[in-house]
mmCIF file of C-alpha atoms in Angstrom:
data_model
loop_
_atom_site.group_PDB
_atom_site.id
_atom_site.type_symbol
_atom_site.label_atom_id
_atom_site.label_comp_id
_atom_site.label_asym_id
_atom_site.label_seq_id
_atom_site.Cartn_x
_atom_site.Cartn_y
_atom_site.Cartn_z
ATOM 1 C CA MET A 1 88.466 78.333 117.064
ATOM 2 C CA ILE A 2 91.100 80.829 115.970
ATOM 3 C CA ASP A 3 94.713 80.137 116.938
ATOM 4 C CA TYR A 4 96.801 83.305 116.682
ATOM 5 C CA ARG A 5 100.379 82.836 115.393
ATOM 6 C CA PRO A 6 102.256 86.152 115.829
ATOM 7 C CA PHE A 7 105.297 86.562 113.591
ATOM 8 C CA ALA A 8 107.664 86.585 116.594
ATOM 9 C CA SER A 9 106.422 83.119 117.638
ATOM 10 C CA LEU A 10 107.332 81.462 114.333
ATOM 11 C CA GLY A 11 110.420 79.380 113.733
ATOM 12 C CA HIS A 12 113.175 81.656 112.414
ATOM 13 C CA ALA A 13 116.316 80.839 110.428
ATOM 14 C CA ASP A 14 119.048 83.083 109.027
ATOM 15 C CA HIS A 15 121.250 81.480 106.374
ATOM 16 C CA GLY A 16 122.794 84.747 105.217
ATOM 17 C CA TRP A 17 121.377 84.675 101.700
ATOM 18 C CA LEU A 18 118.014 83.444 103.052
ATOM 19 C CA LYS A 19 116.020 84.684 106.015
ATOM 20 C CA ALA A 20 113.061 82.407 106.674
ATOM 21 C CA ALA A 21 110.163 82.288 109.093
ATOM 22 C CA HIS A 22 108.292 78.982 109.431
ATOM 23 C CA HIS A 23 104.621 78.918 110.367
ATOM 24 C CA PHE A 24 104.892 75.107 110.664
ATOM 25 C CA SER A 25 107.669 72.661 111.523
ATOM 26 C CA PHE A 26 110.271 72.733 108.764
ATOM 27 C CA ALA A 27 113.968 71.841 108.440
ATOM 28 C CA SER A 28 115.646 72.458 111.829
ATOM 29 C CA TYR A 29 112.521 74.060 113.335
ATOM 30 C CA HIS A 30 110.318 71.493 115.029
ATOM 31 C CA ASP A 31 107.188 72.151 117.053
ATOM 32 C CA PRO A 32 104.906 69.113 117.579
ATOM 33 C CA ASP A 33 101.922 71.469 117.853
ATOM 34 C CA ARG A 34 102.688 73.006 114.455
ATOM 35 C CA MET A 35 102.980 70.078 112.073
ATOM 36 C CA GLY A 36 100.320 71.351 109.684
ATOM 37 C CA TRP A 37 96.721 72.489 109.523
ATOM 38 C CA GLY A 38 94.310 70.353 107.540
ATOM 39 C CA ALA A 39 96.174 69.465 104.326
ATOM 40 C CA LEU A 40 98.406 72.542 104.696
ATOM 41 C CA ARG A 41 101.854 71.314 105.658
ATOM 42 C CA VAL A 42 104.284 74.243 105.155
ATOM 43 C CA TRP A 43 104.031 78.028 105.052
ATOM 44 C CA ASN A 44 107.453 79.656 104.824
ATOM 45 C CA ASP A 45 107.936 83.426 104.794
ATOM 46 C CA ASP A 46 111.192 83.833 102.811
ATOM 47 C CA GLU A 47 113.503 86.762 102.117
ATOM 48 C CA ILE A 48 116.020 85.846 99.399
ATOM 49 C CA ALA A 49 119.060 88.059 98.815
ATOM 50 C CA PRO A 50 119.944 89.272 95.286
ATOM 51 C CA ASP A 51 121.927 86.867 93.086
ATOM 52 C CA SER A 52 121.204 83.878 95.303
ATOM 53 C CA GLY A 53 118.587 81.188 95.676
ATOM 54 C CA PHE A 54 117.763 77.525 96.131
ATOM 55 C CA PRO A 55 120.022 75.238 94.041
ATOM 56 C CA SER A 56 118.577 72.202 92.261
ATOM 57 C CA HIS A 57 116.871 69.788 94.650
ATOM 58 C CA PRO A 58 114.130 67.141 94.407
ATOM 59 C CA HIS A 59 110.541 66.910 95.613
ATOM 60 C CA ARG A 60 107.728 64.422 95.245
ATOM 61 C CA ASP A 61 104.060 64.142 96.192
ATOM 62 C CA MET A 62 103.553 67.742 97.301
ATOM 63 C CA GLU A 63 101.714 70.773 95.863
ATOM 64 C CA ILE A 64 104.024 73.800 96.196
ATOM 65 C CA ILE A 65 102.617 77.282 95.659
ATOM 66 C CA THR A 66 104.871 80.345 95.570
ATOM 67 C CA TYR A 67 103.257 83.729 96.205
ATOM 68 C CA VAL A 68 105.727 86.491 95.297
ATOM 69 C CA ARG A 69 105.298 89.640 97.382
ATOM 70 C CA ARG A 70 108.265 91.714 96.182
ATOM 71 C CA GLY A 71 110.927 91.199 93.520
ATOM 72 C CA ALA A 72 110.873 88.043 91.391
ATOM 73 C CA ILE A 73 111.912 84.393 91.389
ATOM 74 C CA SER A 74 113.294 82.461 88.391
ATOM 75 C CA HIS A 75 112.407 78.780 88.084
ATOM 76 C CA ARG A 76 114.025 75.841 86.268
ATOM 77 C CA ASP A 77 113.089 72.181 86.541
ATOM 78 C CA SER A 78 113.804 68.706 85.231
ATOM 79 C CA LEU A 79 110.717 68.839 82.976
ATOM 80 C CA GLY A 80 112.379 71.608 80.950
ATOM 81 C CA ASN A 81 110.212 74.393 82.368
ATOM 82 C CA GLU A 82 111.766 77.830 82.836
ATOM 83 C CA GLY A 83 110.006 80.980 83.992
ATOM 84 C CA ARG A 84 110.172 84.174 85.995
ATOM 85 C CA THR A 85 107.441 84.944 88.514
ATOM 86 C CA GLU A 86 107.321 88.498 89.818
ATOM 87 C CA ALA A 87 105.422 90.376 92.502
ATOM 88 C CA GLY A 88 101.697 90.016 91.954
ATOM 89 C CA GLN A 89 102.130 86.627 90.313
ATOM 90 C CA VAL A 90 101.831 83.068 91.575
ATOM 91 C CA GLN A 91 103.550 79.848 90.519
ATOM 92 C CA VAL A 92 102.437 76.299 91.231
ATOM 93 C CA MET A 93 104.577 73.171 91.119
ATOM 94 C CA SER A 94 102.991 69.754 91.483
ATOM 95 C CA ALA A 95 105.886 67.513 92.485
ATOM 96 C CA GLY A 96 103.932 64.314 91.829
ATOM 97 C CA THR A 97 106.081 61.287 91.017
ATOM 98 C CA GLY A 98 109.203 63.446 91.225
ATOM 99 C CA ILE A 99 110.697 66.713 90.027
ATOM 100 C CA VAL A 100 114.045 68.475 90.459
ATOM 101 C CA HIS A 101 113.981 72.274 90.461
ATOM 102 C CA SER A 102 115.884 75.427 91.358
ATOM 103 C CA GLU A 103 114.538 78.828 92.407
ATOM 104 C CA ALA A 104 116.860 81.839 91.988
ATOM 105 C CA ASN A 105 116.610 85.521 92.765
ATOM 106 C CA LEU A 106 118.353 87.034 89.740
ATOM 107 C CA GLU A 107 117.160 90.538 90.630
ATOM 108 C CA SER A 108 119.079 93.471 92.140
ATOM 109 C CA GLU A 109 116.721 93.610 95.148
ATOM 110 C CA THR A 110 115.691 91.207 97.870
ATOM 111 C CA THR A 111 112.813 88.968 96.851
ATOM 112 C CA THR A 112 110.141 88.246 99.442
ATOM 113 C CA LEU A 113 107.644 85.455 99.022
ATOM 114 C CA PHE A 114 105.391 82.960 100.720
ATOM 115 C CA GLN A 115 106.172 79.307 99.994
ATOM 116 C CA ILE A 116 103.107 77.160 100.671
ATOM 117 C CA TRP A 117 103.065 73.353 100.633
ATOM 118 C CA ILE A 118 99.783 71.442 100.495
ATOM 119 C CA MET A 119 99.551 67.647 100.643
ATOM 120 C CA PRO A 120 98.011 66.178 97.479
ATOM 121 C CA ASP A 121 94.781 64.208 97.382
ATOM 122 C CA ARG A 122 96.802 61.093 96.462
ATOM 123 C CA ARG A 123 100.333 60.029 95.583
ATOM 124 C CA GLY A 124 101.560 59.539 92.045
ATOM 125 C CA HIS A 125 100.264 62.533 90.098
ATOM 126 C CA ALA A 126 102.229 63.563 87.024
ATOM 127 C CA PRO A 127 104.606 66.426 87.927
ATOM 128 C CA SER A 128 103.877 69.852 86.433
ATOM 129 C CA TRP A 129 104.610 73.566 86.774
ATOM 130 C CA GLY A 130 102.746 76.748 85.879
ATOM 131 C CA THR A 131 102.649 80.468 86.576
ATOM 132 C CA ARG A 132 100.357 83.384 85.807
ATOM 133 C CA PRO A 133 99.654 86.955 86.886
ATOM 134 C CA PHE A 134 96.656 87.870 88.991
ATOM 135 C CA PRO A 135 96.183 91.648 88.710
ATOM 136 C CA VAL A 136 96.145 93.283 92.128
ATOM 137 C CA GLU A 137 93.252 95.519 91.148
ATOM 138 C CA ALA A 138 91.110 92.408 90.559
ATOM 139 C CA ARG A 139 91.551 91.531 94.262
ATOM 140 C CA ASP A 140 90.393 94.904 95.552
ATOM 141 C CA ASN A 141 88.282 94.222 98.652
ATOM 142 C CA ARG A 142 87.586 90.624 97.646
ATOM 143 C CA LEU A 143 89.254 87.256 98.043
ATOM 144 C CA VAL A 144 90.318 85.907 94.646
ATOM 145 C CA THR A 145 91.156 82.228 94.183
ATOM 146 C CA LEU A 146 94.707 81.890 92.841
ATOM 147 C CA ALA A 147 95.249 78.114 93.026
ATOM 148 C CA SER A 148 92.670 75.398 93.498
ATOM 149 C CA GLY A 149 91.923 71.727 93.108
ATOM 150 C CA VAL A 150 88.183 72.273 93.565
ATOM 151 C CA ALA A 151 85.839 71.690 90.626
ATOM 152 C CA GLY A 152 84.484 74.926 89.199
ATOM 153 C CA ASP A 153 87.491 77.102 90.052
ATOM 154 C CA GLU A 154 88.422 77.347 86.388
ATOM 155 C CA ASP A 155 90.247 80.705 86.580
ATOM 156 C CA ALA A 156 92.775 79.462 89.141
ATOM 157 C CA LEU A 157 96.056 77.593 88.706
ATOM 158 C CA LYS A 158 95.359 73.891 89.173
ATOM 159 C CA ILE A 159 96.643 71.919 92.148
ATOM 160 C CA ASN A 160 96.056 68.263 92.992
ATOM 161 C CA ALA A 161 94.423 68.849 96.368
ATOM 162 C CA THR A 162 90.983 69.681 97.706
ATOM 163 C CA ALA A 163 92.174 73.123 98.685
ATOM 164 C CA ARG A 164 92.260 76.742 97.627
ATOM 165 C CA VAL A 165 94.819 79.537 97.915
ATOM 166 C CA LYS A 166 93.226 82.996 97.931
ATOM 167 C CA ALA A 167 94.386 86.592 98.306
ATOM 168 C CA ALA A 168 92.833 90.022 98.712
ATOM 169 C CA THR A 169 93.888 93.633 98.969
ATOM 170 C CA ILE A 170 91.691 95.602 101.350
ATOM 171 C CA ARG A 171 91.559 99.371 101.519
ATOM 172 C CA ARG A 172 91.674 101.108 104.850
ATOM 173 C CA GLY A 173 88.246 101.145 106.476
ATOM 174 C CA GLU A 174 86.819 98.507 104.140
ATOM 175 C CA THR A 175 85.652 95.033 105.124
ATOM 176 C CA LEU A 176 85.200 91.675 103.468
ATOM 177 C CA SER A 177 83.688 88.414 104.638
ATOM 178 C CA TRP A 178 85.531 85.089 104.737
ATOM 179 C CA ALA A 179 83.495 81.918 105.183
ATOM 180 C CA LEU A 180 84.922 78.406 105.242
ATOM 181 C CA GLU A 181 82.927 75.490 103.912
ATOM 182 C CA PRO A 182 81.636 73.139 106.645
ATOM 183 C CA GLY A 183 84.397 70.814 107.842
ATOM 184 C CA TRP A 184 87.172 72.847 106.190
ATOM 185 C CA SER A 185 90.219 74.412 107.854
ATOM 186 C CA GLY A 186 91.649 77.832 107.083
ATOM 187 C CA TYR A 187 94.977 79.541 107.591
ATOM 188 C CA ALA A 188 95.484 83.272 107.025
ATOM 189 C CA VAL A 189 98.683 85.333 106.860
ATOM 190 C CA LEU A 190 98.724 89.109 106.643
ATOM 191 C CA ALA A 191 101.266 90.086 103.981
ATOM 192 C CA SER A 192 101.118 93.803 104.789
ATOM 193 C CA GLY A 193 99.029 96.397 106.594
ATOM 194 C CA ALA A 194 96.861 95.873 109.656
ATOM 195 C CA VAL A 195 93.513 94.088 109.877
ATOM 196 C CA ARG A 196 91.060 92.742 112.378
ATOM 197 C CA LEU A 197 90.051 89.152 111.654
ATOM 198 C CA GLY A 198 86.910 88.891 113.718
ATOM 199 C CA ASP A 199 88.107 90.114 117.128
ATOM 200 C CA LEU A 200 91.754 89.302 116.402
ATOM 201 C CA ALA A 201 94.204 92.048 115.397
ATOM 202 C CA LEU A 202 96.739 90.891 112.810
ATOM 203 C CA LYS A 203 100.011 92.676 112.105
ATOM 204 C CA PRO A 204 102.270 92.112 109.088
ATOM 205 C CA ARG A 205 103.320 88.464 108.654
ATOM 206 C CA ASP A 206 101.191 87.210 111.565
ATOM 207 C CA GLY A 207 99.246 84.009 110.995
ATOM 208 C CA ALA A 208 95.912 82.672 112.196
ATOM 209 C CA ALA A 209 94.638 79.088 112.078
ATOM 210 C CA ILE A 210 90.846 78.815 111.815
ATOM 211 C CA ARG A 211 88.484 75.884 112.266
ATOM 212 C CA ASP A 212 84.800 75.512 113.242
ATOM 213 C CA GLU A 213 84.068 79.230 112.871
ATOM 214 C CA GLY A 214 81.182 80.917 111.146
ATOM 215 C CA PRO A 215 81.737 83.662 108.570
ATOM 216 C CA LEU A 216 84.485 86.049 109.669
ATOM 217 C CA THR A 217 84.698 89.761 108.920
ATOM 218 C CA ILE A 218 88.089 91.135 107.911
ATOM 219 C CA LEU A 219 88.336 94.877 108.616
ATOM 220 C CA ALA A 220 91.344 96.823 107.347
ATOM 221 C CA ASP A 221 92.799 99.413 109.726
ATOM 222 C CA GLU A 222 95.355 100.230 106.999
ATOM 223 C CA ASP A 223 95.637 99.395 103.310
ATOM 224 C CA SER A 224 96.361 95.666 103.594
ATOM 225 C CA GLU A 225 97.135 92.475 101.688
ATOM 226 C CA ILE A 226 96.094 89.064 103.028
ATOM 227 C CA VAL A 227 96.658 85.518 101.800
ATOM 228 C CA VAL A 228 94.585 82.537 102.946
ATOM 229 C CA VAL A 229 94.600 78.781 102.406
ATOM 230 C CA GLU A 230 91.478 76.666 102.736
ATOM 231 C CA THR A 231 91.666 72.858 102.866
ATOM 232 C CA ALA A 232 89.094 70.125 103.286
ATOM 233 C CA GLY A 233 89.518 68.567 106.702
#
């Protein structure tokens, strides 16, 4: 099955400094049919105004992946970590037994990003944070694993979940194949461009929830960027 989630159907919030679209129930947006997908619990599409951001706040027992699409985000946390993650880079925070962090847009332009929360394989992991670049050219017409808790995915940022976060850039007219492992669930969001996911046409920031499907072909009608999450169950 493929459940199409057009951008207009998402939960939307405008806080002035933050414009957010919620693929799943989050904060004041609640939809009992959109409480998660497999171990994926949150996918927020955020636009953060310059010189603003999320002040210090706590988390625990959640794997939080930030995929920066434009601009940059600056991180600080109670473990003493500080870092700046810019477009084309990914950061991962394992909240574990507890962490307090802030995320600020210190840039002169609006920062856009995907904030992805995945439930961990168990409670009580040690908290941690990390970031690294993944060159866009390395994702040309192929899905590259950016974050993973699956054995063997050594080149990815580590998360404490049986899950993967992947991304690809696809040139107009090119195709790639996406196959989920048996029993796994997938969720795809088109960051930019226009693609056909199987028979489904995706526009920018649309989502699609996938389960019990064979290999899917992704055909780019325009130069495109797509991000997917795969989780066991």
